[in-house]
Short mmCIF file of C-alpha atoms in Angstrom, two decimals:
data_model
loop_
_atom_site.label_atom_id
_atom_site.label_comp_id
_atom_site.label_asym_id
_atom_site.label_seq_id
_atom_site.Cartn_x
_atom_site.Cartn_y
_atom_site.Cartn_z
CA PRO M 1 53.54 116.82 177.98
CA LYS M 2 54.06 119.95 179.96
CA LYS M 3 51.51 118.97 182.59
CA GLU M 4 51.37 115.39 183.93
CA GLY M 5 48.35 113.43 182.74
CA ARG M 6 46.92 116.21 180.60
CA TRP M 7 47.07 116.48 176.80
CA ASN M 8 48.50 119.73 175.56
CA ARG M 9 47.85 121.30 172.18
CA GLU M 10 51.45 120.79 171.04
CA ASP M 11 51.53 117.10 172.06
CA ASN M 12 51.66 114.25 169.46
CA LEU M 13 51.32 110.50 169.81
CA LEU M 14 53.32 108.58 167.20
CA VAL M 15 52.87 104.84 166.49
CA ALA M 16 55.29 103.20 164.03
CA MET M 17 54.14 100.77 161.34
CA LYS M 18 56.83 98.16 160.69
CA ASP M 19 57.37 95.43 158.11
CA THR M 20 58.35 91.83 158.86
CA ARG M 21 62.02 92.84 159.09
CA GLY M 22 61.29 95.53 161.67
CA GLN M 23 61.83 98.39 159.22
CA ILE M 24 59.53 101.41 159.65
CA ILE M 25 57.29 101.80 156.59
CA GLY M 26 54.95 104.45 158.01
CA ILE M 27 53.79 106.33 161.11
CA ILE M 28 50.35 106.94 162.59
CA SER M 29 50.20 110.35 164.27
CA VAL M 30 47.57 111.40 166.83
CA ASN M 31 47.56 115.12 167.66
CA ASP M 32 44.40 115.38 169.74
CA SER M 33 42.83 113.51 172.66
CA LYS M 34 39.07 113.48 172.99
CA SER M 35 39.29 112.94 176.73
CA GLY M 36 41.98 115.54 177.15
CA LEU M 37 44.19 112.96 178.85
CA ILE M 38 47.48 111.49 177.77
CA PRO M 39 46.84 107.90 176.55
CA THR M 40 48.03 105.06 178.78
CA GLU M 41 49.63 101.79 177.60
CA GLU M 42 46.20 100.15 177.67
CA THR M 43 44.58 102.83 175.52
CA VAL M 44 47.55 102.88 173.11
CA ARG M 45 47.40 99.09 172.57
CA PRO M 46 44.38 99.18 170.17
CA LEU M 47 46.20 101.85 168.17
CA GLU M 48 49.26 99.57 167.91
CA ILE M 49 47.05 96.70 166.71
CA PHE M 50 45.50 99.03 164.14
CA ALA M 51 48.99 100.11 163.03
CA ASN M 52 49.98 96.45 162.54
CA MET M 53 46.86 95.81 160.47
CA ILE M 54 47.58 98.82 158.26
CA SER M 55 51.21 97.70 157.98
CA GLU M 56 50.14 94.25 156.70
CA ILE M 57 47.82 95.85 154.14
CA ILE M 58 50.60 98.14 152.92
CA GLN M 59 53.06 95.23 152.66
CA ARG M 60 50.57 93.13 150.70
CA HIS M 61 50.00 96.04 148.35
CA MET M 62 53.74 96.59 147.93
CA LEU M 63 54.28 92.87 147.29
CA SER M 64 51.45 92.86 144.77
CA GLN M 65 53.07 95.79 142.97
CA ILE M 66 56.45 94.03 142.93
CA ILE M 67 54.89 90.85 141.55
CA SER M 68 52.91 92.82 138.99
CA ASN M 69 56.00 94.71 137.86
CA SER M 70 58.01 91.47 137.74
CA GLU M 71 55.32 89.78 135.66
CA GLU M 72 55.23 92.74 133.28
CA LYS M 73 59.01 92.65 132.89
CA TYR M 74 58.93 88.86 132.44
CA ARG M 75 56.13 89.15 129.90
CA GLU M 76 58.02 91.87 128.02
CA LEU M 77 61.18 89.74 127.98
CA VAL M 78 59.34 86.62 126.79
CA ASN M 79 57.51 88.49 124.05
CA ASN M 80 60.57 90.27 122.69
CA VAL M 81 63.23 87.57 122.90
CA LYS M 82 64.13 85.88 119.61
CA ILE M 83 64.07 82.41 121.16
CA GLY M 84 60.86 80.39 121.18
CA ILE M 85 59.17 79.82 124.55
CA PHE M 86 56.06 77.78 125.25
CA ARG M 87 54.23 76.07 128.09
CA ALA M 88 52.36 72.80 127.51
CA THR M 89 50.59 70.12 129.51
CA PRO M 90 51.69 66.46 129.59
CA ALA M 91 48.69 65.73 127.33
CA GLY M 92 50.17 68.06 124.70
CA LYS M 93 47.91 71.10 125.08
CA LEU M 94 49.70 74.41 124.54
CA LEU M 95 48.96 76.86 127.37
CA GLU M 96 51.21 79.82 126.57
CA VAL M 97 53.42 80.75 123.62
CA ASN M 98 55.57 83.74 122.77
CA PRO M 99 55.59 85.46 119.34
CA SER M 100 58.94 83.94 118.35
CA VAL M 101 57.77 80.34 118.67
CA VAL M 102 54.57 81.15 116.76
CA GLU M 103 56.65 82.57 113.89
CA MET M 104 59.14 79.69 114.13
CA PHE M 105 56.41 77.17 113.32
CA GLY M 106 55.04 79.27 110.46
CA TYR M 107 51.88 80.59 112.12
CA ILE M 108 50.66 84.17 112.03
CA ARG M 109 48.48 84.32 115.14
CA ALA M 110 49.13 82.78 118.54
CA LYS M 111 45.44 81.88 118.81
CA GLU M 112 45.78 79.54 115.84
CA PHE M 113 49.02 77.97 117.07
CA LEU M 114 47.54 77.31 120.54
CA LYS M 115 45.09 74.88 118.94
CA VAL M 116 47.92 72.59 117.82
CA LYS M 117 48.79 69.58 119.99
CA THR M 118 52.53 69.36 120.69
CA PRO M 119 52.91 65.71 119.51
CA TYR M 120 52.16 66.93 115.97
CA LEU M 121 55.13 69.33 116.12
CA TYR M 122 57.66 66.49 115.97
CA GLN M 123 58.66 64.93 112.66
CA ASN M 124 59.58 61.67 114.38
CA PRO M 125 56.61 60.49 116.52
CA ASP M 126 59.00 58.72 118.92
CA ASP M 127 60.88 61.88 119.90
CA ARG M 128 58.30 63.45 122.22
CA PRO M 129 57.69 60.29 124.33
CA LYS M 130 61.45 60.03 124.87
CA LEU M 131 61.56 63.67 125.97
CA MET M 132 58.59 63.19 128.32
CA LYS M 133 60.24 60.14 129.89
CA GLU M 134 63.40 62.10 130.64
CA LEU M 135 61.39 64.95 132.16
CA GLU M 136 59.41 62.51 134.29
CA GLU M 137 62.64 61.06 135.66
CA ASN M 138 64.82 64.19 135.97
CA ASP M 139 62.50 67.23 135.72
CA LEU M 140 64.98 68.65 133.18
CA ALA M 141 65.91 67.88 129.59
CA LYS M 142 68.68 70.15 128.32
CA ASN M 143 69.76 70.95 124.75
CA LYS M 144 67.88 68.10 123.10
CA GLU M 145 67.98 68.26 119.30
CA PHE M 146 64.92 67.30 117.25
CA ILE M 147 63.51 67.82 113.78
CA LEU M 148 60.23 69.72 114.11
CA LYS M 149 57.43 70.40 111.63
CA LYS M 150 56.07 73.76 110.53
CA LYS M 151 52.49 74.54 109.58
CA ASP M 152 53.25 74.07 105.86
CA GLY M 153 54.83 70.65 106.46
CA THR M 154 58.44 71.73 106.06
CA SER M 155 60.86 70.84 108.83
CA PHE M 156 63.64 72.50 110.79
CA TRP M 157 66.23 71.48 113.37
CA ALA M 158 65.66 72.76 116.90
CA SER M 159 67.38 72.57 120.27
CA LEU M 160 64.97 72.21 123.21
CA THR M 161 65.49 72.72 126.93
CA SER M 162 62.46 71.76 129.02
CA THR M 163 61.65 71.79 132.72
CA ALA M 164 58.80 69.98 134.46
CA VAL M 165 56.59 71.88 136.93
CA ARG M 166 54.80 69.78 139.54
CA ASP M 167 51.94 70.41 141.95
CA SER M 168 52.06 69.77 145.72
CA SER M 169 51.37 66.07 145.18
CA GLY M 170 54.33 65.70 142.81
CA ARG M 171 52.25 65.37 139.66
CA ILE M 172 53.57 67.18 136.56
CA ILE M 173 51.07 69.87 135.59
CA TYR M 174 52.97 71.47 132.71
CA TYR M 175 56.32 71.82 130.97
CA ASP M 176 58.15 75.06 130.24
CA THR M 177 60.26 74.84 127.09
CA VAL M 178 62.84 77.10 125.49
CA LEU M 179 63.28 76.43 121.79
CA GLU M 180 66.03 77.56 119.40
CA ASP M 181 66.12 77.07 115.63
CA ILE M 182 69.51 75.51 114.87
CA SER M 183 68.89 74.71 111.20
CA GLU M 184 71.67 77.00 110.02
CA ARG M 185 74.17 75.40 112.37
CA LYS M 186 73.09 71.91 111.30
CA ASN M 187 73.42 72.85 107.63
CA LEU M 188 76.94 74.13 108.25
CA GLU M 189 77.83 70.92 110.09
CA GLU M 190 76.51 68.84 107.21
CA GLU M 191 78.45 70.95 104.71
CA VAL M 192 81.67 70.51 106.69
CA LYS M 193 81.03 66.77 106.88
CA ARG M 194 80.35 66.63 103.14
CA LEU M 195 83.57 68.47 102.35
CA LEU M 196 85.54 66.05 104.51
CA ILE M 197 84.26 62.91 102.79
CA THR M 198 83.80 64.00 99.16
CA ASP M 199 86.12 64.88 96.33
CA GLU M 200 85.93 68.59 95.60
CA LEU M 201 86.33 68.17 91.83
CA THR M 202 83.92 65.31 91.07
CA GLY M 203 81.58 65.51 94.07
CA VAL M 204 81.81 61.75 94.74
CA TYR M 205 83.04 60.18 97.98
CA ASN M 206 86.80 60.38 98.45
CA ARG M 207 89.26 57.57 99.22
CA ARG M 208 89.30 58.42 102.94
CA HIS M 209 85.55 57.86 103.25
CA PHE M 210 85.75 54.70 101.14
CA ASN M 211 88.52 53.24 103.33
CA GLN M 212 86.56 54.05 106.49
CA ASN M 213 83.38 52.33 105.27
CA LEU M 214 84.87 49.31 103.49
CA PRO M 215 85.46 47.28 106.72
CA GLN M 216 81.83 47.78 107.74
CA GLU M 217 80.61 46.68 104.31
CA ILE M 218 82.73 43.54 104.58
CA LYS M 219 81.26 42.76 108.02
CA THR M 220 77.73 43.31 106.70
CA ALA M 221 78.34 40.96 103.77
CA GLU M 222 79.74 38.29 106.11
CA ARG M 223 76.83 38.61 108.52
CA TRP M 224 74.21 38.29 105.78
CA ARG M 225 76.35 35.88 103.74
CA SER M 226 75.93 38.04 100.68
CA ALA M 227 78.32 38.65 97.80
CA LEU M 228 80.65 41.63 97.94
CA SER M 229 82.56 42.87 94.89
CA LEU M 230 85.33 45.44 94.77
CA ILE M 231 86.07 46.94 91.35
CA MET M 232 89.03 49.21 90.66
CA ILE M 233 88.58 51.52 87.64
CA ASP M 234 91.45 53.23 85.89
CA ILE M 235 91.27 55.66 82.95
CA ASP M 236 93.52 54.50 80.13
CA ASP M 237 96.37 56.86 79.22
CA PHE M 238 95.03 59.53 81.58
CA LYS M 239 98.49 60.79 82.55
CA GLU M 240 99.50 61.30 78.91
CA TYR M 241 96.20 63.07 78.19
CA ASN M 242 96.62 65.27 81.24
CA ASP M 243 100.18 66.18 80.29
CA LYS M 244 99.21 66.96 76.70
CA TYR M 245 96.02 68.97 77.31
CA LEU M 246 96.92 70.26 80.79
CA HIS M 247 95.01 69.97 84.06
CA LEU M 248 91.80 71.78 83.11
CA GLU M 249 91.08 69.28 80.36
CA GLY M 250 92.17 66.43 82.62
CA ASP M 251 89.78 67.63 85.32
CA GLU M 252 86.94 67.68 82.80
CA VAL M 253 87.66 64.05 81.89
CA LEU M 254 87.49 63.08 85.58
CA LYS M 255 84.17 64.90 86.06
CA GLN M 256 82.58 63.33 82.99
CA THR M 257 83.80 59.89 84.01
CA ALA M 258 82.31 60.38 87.49
CA GLN M 259 78.96 61.41 85.96
CA VAL M 260 78.84 58.33 83.72
CA ILE M 261 79.61 55.95 86.59
CA SER M 262 77.07 57.69 88.85
CA GLN M 263 74.34 56.96 86.32
CA VAL M 264 74.91 53.20 86.41
CA ILE M 265 75.72 52.69 90.11
CA ARG M 266 72.78 51.66 92.31
CA LYS M 267 73.53 54.27 94.97
CA GLU M 268 76.24 56.85 95.33
CA MET M 269 77.59 55.41 98.58
CA ASP M 270 78.68 52.28 96.67
CA TRP M 271 81.61 53.99 95.00
CA ALA M 272 84.32 56.58 95.54
#
């Protein structure tokens, strides 16, 4: 002020509004004094309190906007990701589902899928209790593989990762689960396994598989005191036939022989 104690027209009183870190987020400006006097520390104090109140309101609004934007981004991510996501209670009630998990189980609308109890999603009734037990003990079950059931009754392999969410008393209130359909991977694994243990030409088990399983069959027979027979079958004059009519004809003989034996054997795992 140009004159001590008096408020001049060009004077301004500025009060900063600060956040919890001390950063200025706004300023309250007073450019007139009703009394015509320059405010003292005592008269400025209510203005500082008012500035703090406004600062808290602004911060709450900013935080609300951040949370709202985060929720929108989270919701957008959950709805667009190709991996199934759902939230369910310990009792099996579905609370939230994303479009991918709805489609994964063969449903069209989320509203319809939300009516399904999660125990009915497992092909093996014992699988879910085992998963719940692990979550109760560790709060996390990672990459657990189960066979799940679709709406039409067909099944698919899935990998589940679940986390338990507890309230302040430590009680589990719901589980968040990420679900991935791994049927294609499982089918490939089964195909690789099949190729390793079967003969490519005839489709029956190969000698390697037979030799691996024979010791176990012997132990089983001894344990149950049951009879065990081992029959070796040879095709008469096969080498001469193969040399005379070449390998294509010889291969056909092997395939037909395998088909005939398969029709009279009790189960395919009994021979190779």
